[in-house]
Amino acid sequence: MSSRFEYEFQKLMEHEQVADPQVFSQVGDFDEVPIYSRYSQLGFLDGLSFAEKNRELILAAVRQMDRIHQHFGGPVPAGSTILRMVAVSSWAVEDEQSWQWRCGDGTTEFVAPYLWLCDLSHPNLANFRVHRPRSRQAAIVAEVVDSARYQVFEDRPPEYMPDCPVRVYVTRTEQLPLLPIAED
């Protein structure tokens, strides 16, 4: 899962202060930290299609999630309540001509990968559940990651965009026992 842009992404994550896995050691209820904050930071991806740029962004976030996972000892220890995943968002795109929202597919706009973490024992997360993937957006993310090492889930889409999840999650397969999965 290497990339010809690993050096550039490492520098970007250092700039965004997310390169050090220790940053992700503690969380109140949950947090999601972007791997970039401005489109201008992604100039090193010029020359690629949006689909290719988004593939590289998702892979960079997953590689960082792996570094974080390794930093904290690999397999999830028994009794652990800290969950660390990648959340890919920004699927909803506003049409500039009609001012209507549509669900994007990552071919015309950047997606936004986040390093997502939570403490499942926190009362605010009592009802947190991920859902089995059904959307085109989850399929797009699943095409990027290795299905033997990672699982893809999504949240339920809002009522005003019933086919567009707000987040598509990527988690390491060994974290599945910790993950609250909704019974759809």
XYZ file of N, CA and C in Angstrom:
552
model
N 0.836 -1.191 0.000
C 0.000 0.000 0.000
C 0.877 1.249 0.000
N 2.022 1.165 -0.608
C 2.881 2.338 -0.660
C 2.391 3.274 -1.751
N 2.874 4.469 -1.703
C 2.475 5.491 -2.648
C 3.691 6.302 -3.037
N 3.691 6.767 -4.260
C 4.799 7.634 -4.671
C 4.737 8.985 -3.970
N 3.649 9.245 -3.238
C 3.483 10.517 -2.537
C 3.678 10.401 -1.027
N 4.242 9.298 -0.559
C 4.383 9.099 0.892
C 5.137 10.244 1.565
N 6.227 10.696 0.950
C 7.014 11.786 1.542
C 6.159 13.048 1.673
N 5.440 13.401 0.615
C 4.612 14.608 0.633
C 3.499 14.501 1.680
N 2.892 13.323 1.771
C 1.845 13.149 2.784
C 2.428 13.205 4.189
N 3.606 12.665 4.392
C 4.239 12.741 5.707
C 4.470 14.200 6.098
N 4.990 14.995 5.162
C 5.209 16.419 5.435
C 3.880 17.131 5.719
N 2.849 16.801 4.953
C 1.530 17.396 5.162
C 1.005 17.053 6.556
N 1.131 15.803 6.955
C 0.631 15.403 8.273
C 1.448 16.017 9.399
N 2.734 16.198 9.174
C 3.535 16.919 10.167
C 3.038 18.350 10.295
N 2.768 18.990 9.166
C 2.251 20.363 9.191
C 0.894 20.431 9.911
N 0.056 19.434 9.681
C -1.276 19.395 10.306
C -1.236 18.856 11.734
N -0.052 18.484 12.197
C 0.178 17.975 13.552
C -0.582 16.672 13.829
N -0.629 15.806 12.815
C -1.247 14.496 12.987
C -0.271 13.361 12.665
N 0.992 13.683 12.438
C 1.978 12.655 12.092
C 2.386 11.816 13.302
N 2.397 12.410 14.481
C 2.809 11.705 15.692
C 1.639 10.887 16.233
N 1.734 9.566 16.246
C 0.628 8.739 16.738
C 0.217 9.058 18.171
N 1.122 9.579 18.964
C 0.808 9.883 20.363
C -0.323 10.905 20.483
N -0.523 11.704 19.441
C -1.621 12.675 19.428
C -2.961 11.960 19.631
N -3.012 10.686 19.261
C -4.258 9.932 19.283
C -4.344 8.984 20.472
N -3.629 9.300 21.538
C -3.603 8.416 22.707
C -4.859 8.548 23.559
N -5.461 9.723 23.606
C -6.622 9.934 24.468
C -7.691 10.693 23.711
N -8.908 10.439 24.109
C -10.056 11.121 23.511
C -11.134 11.216 24.574
N -11.899 12.314 24.543
C -13.034 12.451 25.459
C -14.141 11.506 25.037
N -14.995 11.961 24.119
C -15.990 11.054 23.559
C -15.549 10.616 22.159
N -15.471 11.567 21.204
C -14.913 11.216 19.907
C -14.283 12.447 19.293
N -13.438 12.207 18.321
C -12.790 13.291 17.587
C -12.516 12.792 16.182
N -12.561 13.695 15.241
C -12.142 13.374 13.884
C -11.237 14.490 13.416
N -10.044 14.084 13.005
C -8.981 15.030 12.690
C -8.656 14.912 11.204
N -8.772 16.012 10.463
C -8.505 15.934 9.021
C -7.018 15.753 8.732
N -6.720 15.090 7.616
C -5.314 14.948 7.236
C -4.855 16.147 6.410
N -5.791 16.983 5.949
C -5.436 18.242 5.299
C -6.502 19.265 5.657
N -6.138 20.541 5.599
C -7.105 21.583 5.957
C -7.394 22.549 4.810
N -6.553 22.541 3.767
C -6.769 23.439 2.625
C -6.445 22.701 1.336
N -7.252 22.942 0.323
C -6.995 22.312 -0.976
C -5.618 22.697 -1.507
N -5.163 23.899 -1.191
C -3.867 24.344 -1.697
C -2.719 23.461 -1.198
N -2.920 22.722 -0.115
C -1.894 21.823 0.406
C -1.721 20.581 -0.464
N -2.656 20.353 -1.378
C -2.662 19.121 -2.162
C -2.115 19.313 -3.563
N -1.382 20.389 -3.783
C -0.812 20.675 -5.094
C 0.088 19.565 -5.622
N 0.706 18.802 -4.727
C 1.586 17.714 -5.182
C 0.806 16.614 -5.902
N -0.518 16.656 -5.812
C -1.342 15.671 -6.523
C -1.805 16.174 -7.894
N -1.387 17.381 -8.250
C -1.751 17.911 -9.570
C -1.322 16.924 -10.649
N -2.087 16.849 -11.689
C -1.785 15.915 -12.767
C -2.566 14.617 -12.649
N -3.149 14.371 -11.479
C -3.987 13.193 -11.282
C -5.451 13.581 -11.449
N -6.274 12.626 -11.824
C -7.718 12.866 -11.848
C -8.207 12.984 -10.408
N -9.417 13.510 -10.204
C -9.950 13.574 -8.839
C -10.072 12.176 -8.240
N -10.477 11.191 -9.030
C -10.580 9.828 -8.513
C -9.226 9.344 -8.008
N -8.157 9.620 -8.759
C -6.809 9.207 -8.337
C -6.346 10.001 -7.125
N -6.643 11.296 -7.090
C -6.279 12.111 -5.925
C -6.961 11.577 -4.671
N -8.246 11.273 -4.794
C -8.995 10.781 -3.641
C -8.515 9.402 -3.204
N -8.127 8.587 -4.148
C -7.540 7.289 -3.811
C -6.281 7.499 -2.981
N -5.418 8.411 -3.405
C -4.182 8.696 -2.667
C -4.481 9.258 -1.280
N -5.496 10.124 -1.170
C -5.868 10.679 0.135
C -6.363 9.595 1.079
N -7.222 8.721 0.576
C -7.736 7.635 1.413
C -6.605 6.718 1.854
N -5.733 6.359 0.921
C -4.598 5.494 1.269
C -3.674 6.151 2.285
N -3.446 7.451 2.153
C -2.585 8.154 3.118
C -3.194 8.095 4.517
N -4.496 8.290 4.612
C -5.162 8.225 5.912
C -5.097 6.808 6.490
N -5.295 5.806 5.646
C -5.234 4.416 6.115
C -3.814 4.069 6.563
N -2.810 4.520 5.827
C -1.418 4.279 6.257
C -1.154 4.918 7.615
N -1.681 6.125 7.831
C -1.483 6.782 9.121
C -2.243 6.042 10.224
N -3.438 5.562 9.913
C -4.179 4.759 10.891
C -3.363 3.523 11.268
N -2.706 2.904 10.289
C -1.858 1.743 10.580
C -0.693 2.123 11.494
N -0.067 3.275 11.247
C 1.028 3.725 12.120
C 0.525 3.927 13.552
N -0.634 4.538 13.662
C -1.229 4.776 14.979
C -1.516 3.437 15.657
N -2.106 2.533 14.923
C -2.438 1.205 15.457
C -1.167 0.500 15.948
N -0.106 0.528 15.146
C 1.154 -0.115 15.542
C 1.774 0.567 16.764
N 1.661 1.872 16.821
C 2.204 2.623 17.960
C 1.568 2.167 19.272
N 0.283 1.862 19.213
C -0.424 1.473 20.437
C -0.476 -0.038 20.627
N 0.389 -0.764 19.928
C 0.590 -2.160 20.250
C -0.112 -3.180 19.387
N -0.662 -2.785 18.275
C -1.239 -3.777 17.380
C -2.629 -4.212 17.772
N -2.848 -5.520 17.992
C -4.189 -6.022 18.256
C -4.868 -5.316 19.422
N -6.178 -5.229 19.343
C -6.955 -4.540 20.369
C -6.921 -5.360 21.656
N -6.422 -4.767 22.751
C -6.374 -5.516 24.013
C -7.786 -5.745 24.567
N -7.961 -6.848 25.265
C -9.242 -7.147 25.899
C -9.623 -5.995 26.817
N -10.873 -5.606 26.775
C -11.364 -4.529 27.620
C -11.144 -3.144 27.060
N -10.495 -3.042 25.916
C -10.256 -1.732 25.317
C -11.566 -1.119 24.850
N -11.664 0.187 24.996
C -12.854 0.895 24.510
C -12.481 2.000 23.518
N -11.201 2.135 23.206
C -10.753 3.155 22.260
C -10.767 2.560 20.857
N -11.516 3.197 19.979
C -11.645 2.762 18.594
C -11.010 3.818 17.703
N -10.150 3.397 16.798
C -9.481 4.304 15.861
C -9.757 3.825 14.447
N -10.303 4.725 13.622
C -10.660 4.383 12.242
C -10.319 5.563 11.332
N -10.557 5.373 10.051
C -10.559 6.462 9.083
C -12.015 6.722 8.736
N -12.388 7.983 8.669
C -13.725 8.372 8.216
C -13.547 9.231 6.969
N -14.185 8.833 5.887
C -14.106 9.589 4.640
C -15.431 10.309 4.469
N -15.371 11.644 4.370
C -16.591 12.435 4.241
C -16.475 13.400 3.063
N -17.370 14.349 3.017
C -17.485 15.344 1.933
C -18.004 14.710 0.647
N -18.910 13.757 0.797
C -19.525 13.144 -0.375
C -20.626 14.034 -0.945
N -21.294 14.800 -0.093
C -22.354 15.691 -0.562
C -21.720 16.901 -1.247
N -22.181 17.183 -2.460
C -21.619 18.260 -3.270
C -22.754 19.180 -3.690
N -22.535 20.486 -3.517
C -23.549 21.454 -3.936
C -23.356 21.785 -5.414
N -24.416 21.607 -6.180
C -24.398 21.945 -7.602
C -24.437 23.462 -7.723
N -23.412 24.047 -8.323
C -23.294 25.506 -8.386
C -24.348 26.155 -9.258
N -24.944 25.419 -10.185
C -25.947 26.006 -11.060
C -27.346 25.922 -10.465
N -27.685 24.792 -9.874
C -29.042 24.629 -9.338
C -29.117 24.916 -7.844
N -27.988 25.038 -7.184
C -27.895 25.217 -5.737
C -28.538 24.053 -4.979
N -28.603 22.907 -5.629
C -29.120 21.697 -5.007
C -27.945 20.804 -4.604
N -28.160 20.003 -3.586
C -27.140 19.063 -3.159
C -27.296 17.766 -3.926
N -26.166 17.165 -4.249
C -26.162 15.852 -4.873
C -25.077 15.028 -4.189
N -25.174 13.750 -4.349
C -24.188 12.864 -3.746
C -23.073 12.629 -4.746
N -21.865 13.011 -4.383
C -20.723 12.869 -5.267
C -20.145 11.464 -5.237
N -19.287 11.217 -6.207
C -18.644 9.907 -6.284
C -17.123 10.013 -6.248
N -16.613 11.186 -5.886
C -15.168 11.355 -5.775
C -14.459 11.567 -7.100
N -15.208 11.807 -8.171
C -14.570 12.008 -9.474
C -14.516 13.476 -9.885
N -15.191 14.347 -9.148
C -15.193 15.770 -9.512
C -14.818 16.694 -8.365
N -14.723 16.163 -7.169
C -14.418 16.956 -5.977
C -13.537 16.130 -5.044
N -12.802 16.827 -4.185
C -12.029 16.132 -3.157
C -12.954 15.528 -2.107
N -12.617 14.344 -1.629
C -13.220 13.823 -0.414
C -12.324 14.264 0.746
N -12.814 14.089 1.953
C -12.056 14.522 3.125
C -11.857 13.340 4.072
N -10.681 12.716 4.045
C -10.406 11.643 5.007
C -10.001 12.232 6.368
N -10.553 11.651 7.393
C -10.257 12.045 8.768
C -9.703 10.851 9.520
N -8.855 11.111 10.481
C -8.458 10.116 11.462
C -9.499 10.219 12.568
N -10.274 9.182 12.742
C -11.461 9.198 13.595
C -11.208 8.303 14.796
N -11.442 8.823 15.992
C -11.261 8.019 17.183
C -12.336 8.321 18.199
N -12.632 7.329 19.015
C -13.649 7.516 20.050
C -13.368 6.588 21.220
N -13.995 6.928 22.328
C -14.003 6.054 23.501
C -15.420 5.508 23.615
N -15.591 4.250 23.255
C -16.922 3.650 23.219
C -17.576 3.554 24.591
N -16.803 3.743 25.658
C -17.391 3.701 26.997
C -18.014 5.045 27.386
N -17.793 6.073 26.590
C -18.349 7.394 26.908
C -19.868 7.379 26.703
N -20.627 7.947 27.632
C -22.095 7.937 27.503
C -22.616 8.580 26.206
N -21.898 9.555 25.677
C -22.350 10.191 24.432
C -22.348 9.235 23.248
N -21.647 8.112 23.377
C -21.555 7.152 22.274
C -22.389 5.896 22.513
N -23.284 5.965 23.473
C -24.101 4.790 23.792
C -24.892 4.286 22.583
N -25.293 5.182 21.699
C -26.086 4.787 20.534
C -25.287 4.778 19.231
N -23.988 4.929 19.321
C -23.173 4.932 18.111
C -23.153 3.536 17.484
N -23.439 3.486 16.191
C -23.385 2.251 15.422
C -22.903 2.577 14.019
N -22.167 1.663 13.445
C -21.860 1.755 12.021
C -22.779 0.773 11.304
N -22.928 0.982 10.024
C -23.831 0.146 9.232
C -23.050 -0.535 8.120
N -23.514 -1.700 7.766
C -22.893 -2.410 6.650
C -22.999 -1.547 5.393
N -22.000 -1.600 4.540
C -21.995 -0.713 3.373
C -23.090 -1.068 2.369
N -23.786 -0.018 1.915
C -24.799 -0.171 0.874
C -24.638 0.863 -0.231
N -23.903 1.915 0.056
C -23.837 3.053 -0.865
C -22.728 2.885 -1.903
N -22.858 3.627 -2.970
C -21.801 3.682 -3.992
C -20.526 4.248 -3.379
N -20.646 5.181 -2.455
C -19.481 5.797 -1.822
C -18.699 4.765 -1.010
N -19.391 3.896 -0.305
C -18.704 2.835 0.444
C -18.013 1.871 -0.524
N -18.651 1.596 -1.659
C -18.027 0.717 -2.659
C -16.756 1.351 -3.220
N -16.779 2.655 -3.414
C -15.598 3.366 -3.918
C -14.446 3.222 -2.934
N -14.717 3.426 -1.644
C -13.676 3.296 -0.621
C -13.206 1.843 -0.542
N -14.132 0.905 -0.608
C -13.757 -0.509 -0.532
C -12.845 -0.920 -1.679
N -13.000 -0.293 -2.841
C -12.129 -0.592 -3.976
C -10.691 -0.148 -3.726
N -10.503 0.801 -2.822
C -9.182 1.369 -2.547
C -8.405 0.534 -1.535
N -9.096 -0.017 -0.550
C -8.412 -0.696 0.553
C -8.408 -2.215 0.365
N -7.482 -2.869 1.023
C -7.319 -4.322 0.981
C -8.394 -4.973 1.856
N -9.309 -5.701 1.242
C -10.445 -6.259 1.980
C -10.027 -7.340 2.985
N -8.835 -7.877 2.876
C -8.369 -8.851 3.863
C -7.936 -8.165 5.156
N -7.456 -6.942 5.060
C -6.935 -6.222 6.238
C -7.897 -5.188 6.789
N -8.840 -4.738 5.971
C -9.712 -3.629 6.364
C -11.162 -3.948 6.034
N -12.052 -3.372 6.817
C -13.484 -3.478 6.563
C -14.030 -2.070 6.390
N -15.009 -1.948 5.541
C -15.635 -0.658 5.256
C -17.063 -0.685 5.791
N -17.438 0.403 6.453
C -18.785 0.583 6.982
C -19.214 2.004 6.639
N -20.436 2.350 6.954
C -20.910 3.715 6.723
C -21.886 4.086 7.817
N -22.172 5.387 7.891
C -23.236 5.807 8.783
C -24.512 5.879 7.959
N -25.609 6.088 8.603
C -26.876 6.221 7.896
C -26.938 7.614 7.278
N -27.388 7.704 6.046
C -27.469 9.022 5.404
C -28.589 9.864 6.008
N -28.460 11.178 5.876
C -29.530 12.054 6.365
C -30.789 11.891 5.500
N -31.937 12.230 6.048
C -33.200 12.060 5.319
C -33.243 12.866 4.027
N -32.602 14.027 4.002
C -32.672 14.863 2.807
C -31.766 14.356 1.680
N -30.878 13.404 1.961
C -30.035 12.766 0.936
C -29.944 11.281 1.256
N -31.021 10.544 1.029
C -31.096 9.167 1.517
C -30.086 8.184 0.915
N -29.418 8.556 -0.160
C -28.441 7.656 -0.774
C -27.002 8.096 -0.547
N -26.803 9.043 0.375
C -25.477 9.633 0.526
C -25.035 9.625 1.992
N -24.177 8.685 2.374
C -23.715 8.674 3.764
C -22.851 9.904 4.064
N -22.926 10.365 5.286
C -22.072 11.480 5.705
C -20.633 10.989 5.805
N -20.457 9.785 6.361
C -19.122 9.203 6.529
C -19.101 7.761 6.047
N -17.981 7.406 5.441
C -17.664 6.011 5.154
C -16.453 5.696 6.013
N -16.557 4.654 6.816
C -15.497 4.303 7.763
C -14.634 3.163 7.228
N -13.347 3.233 7.546
C -12.415 2.139 7.274
C -11.821 1.739 8.616
N -11.941 0.469 8.939
C -11.362 -0.029 10.178
C -10.522 -1.265 9.885
N -9.564 -1.491 10.720
C -8.742 -2.701 10.585
C -9.588 -3.902 11.001
N -9.419 -5.006 10.304
C -10.215 -6.208 10.556
C -10.132 -6.646 12.016
N -8.962 -6.525 12.629
C -8.842 -6.982 14.015
C -9.609 -6.108 15.003
N -10.115 -4.953 14.576
C -10.911 -4.116 15.469
C -12.395 -4.463 15.421
N -12.783 -5.401 14.570
C -14.198 -5.750 14.437
C -14.861 -6.147 15.753
N -14.186 -6.892 16.654
C -14.859 -7.228 17.916
C -15.238 -5.995 18.749
N -14.545 -4.913 18.564
C -14.806 -3.679 19.298
C -15.890 -2.836 18.645
N -16.129 -3.017 17.369
C -16.982 -2.140 16.581
C -18.465 -2.433 16.771
N -19.255 -1.423 17.171
C -20.705 -1.635 17.286
C -21.364 -1.546 15.902
N -21.811 -2.689 15.404
C -22.399 -2.767 14.065
C -23.908 -2.886 14.205
N -24.615 -1.998 13.502
C -26.085 -2.006 13.560
C -26.620 -3.243 12.848
N -27.710 -3.736 13.339
C -28.430 -4.832 12.679
C -29.431 -4.185 11.739
N -29.087 -4.146 10.460
C -29.980 -3.495 9.470
C -31.037 -4.446 8.978
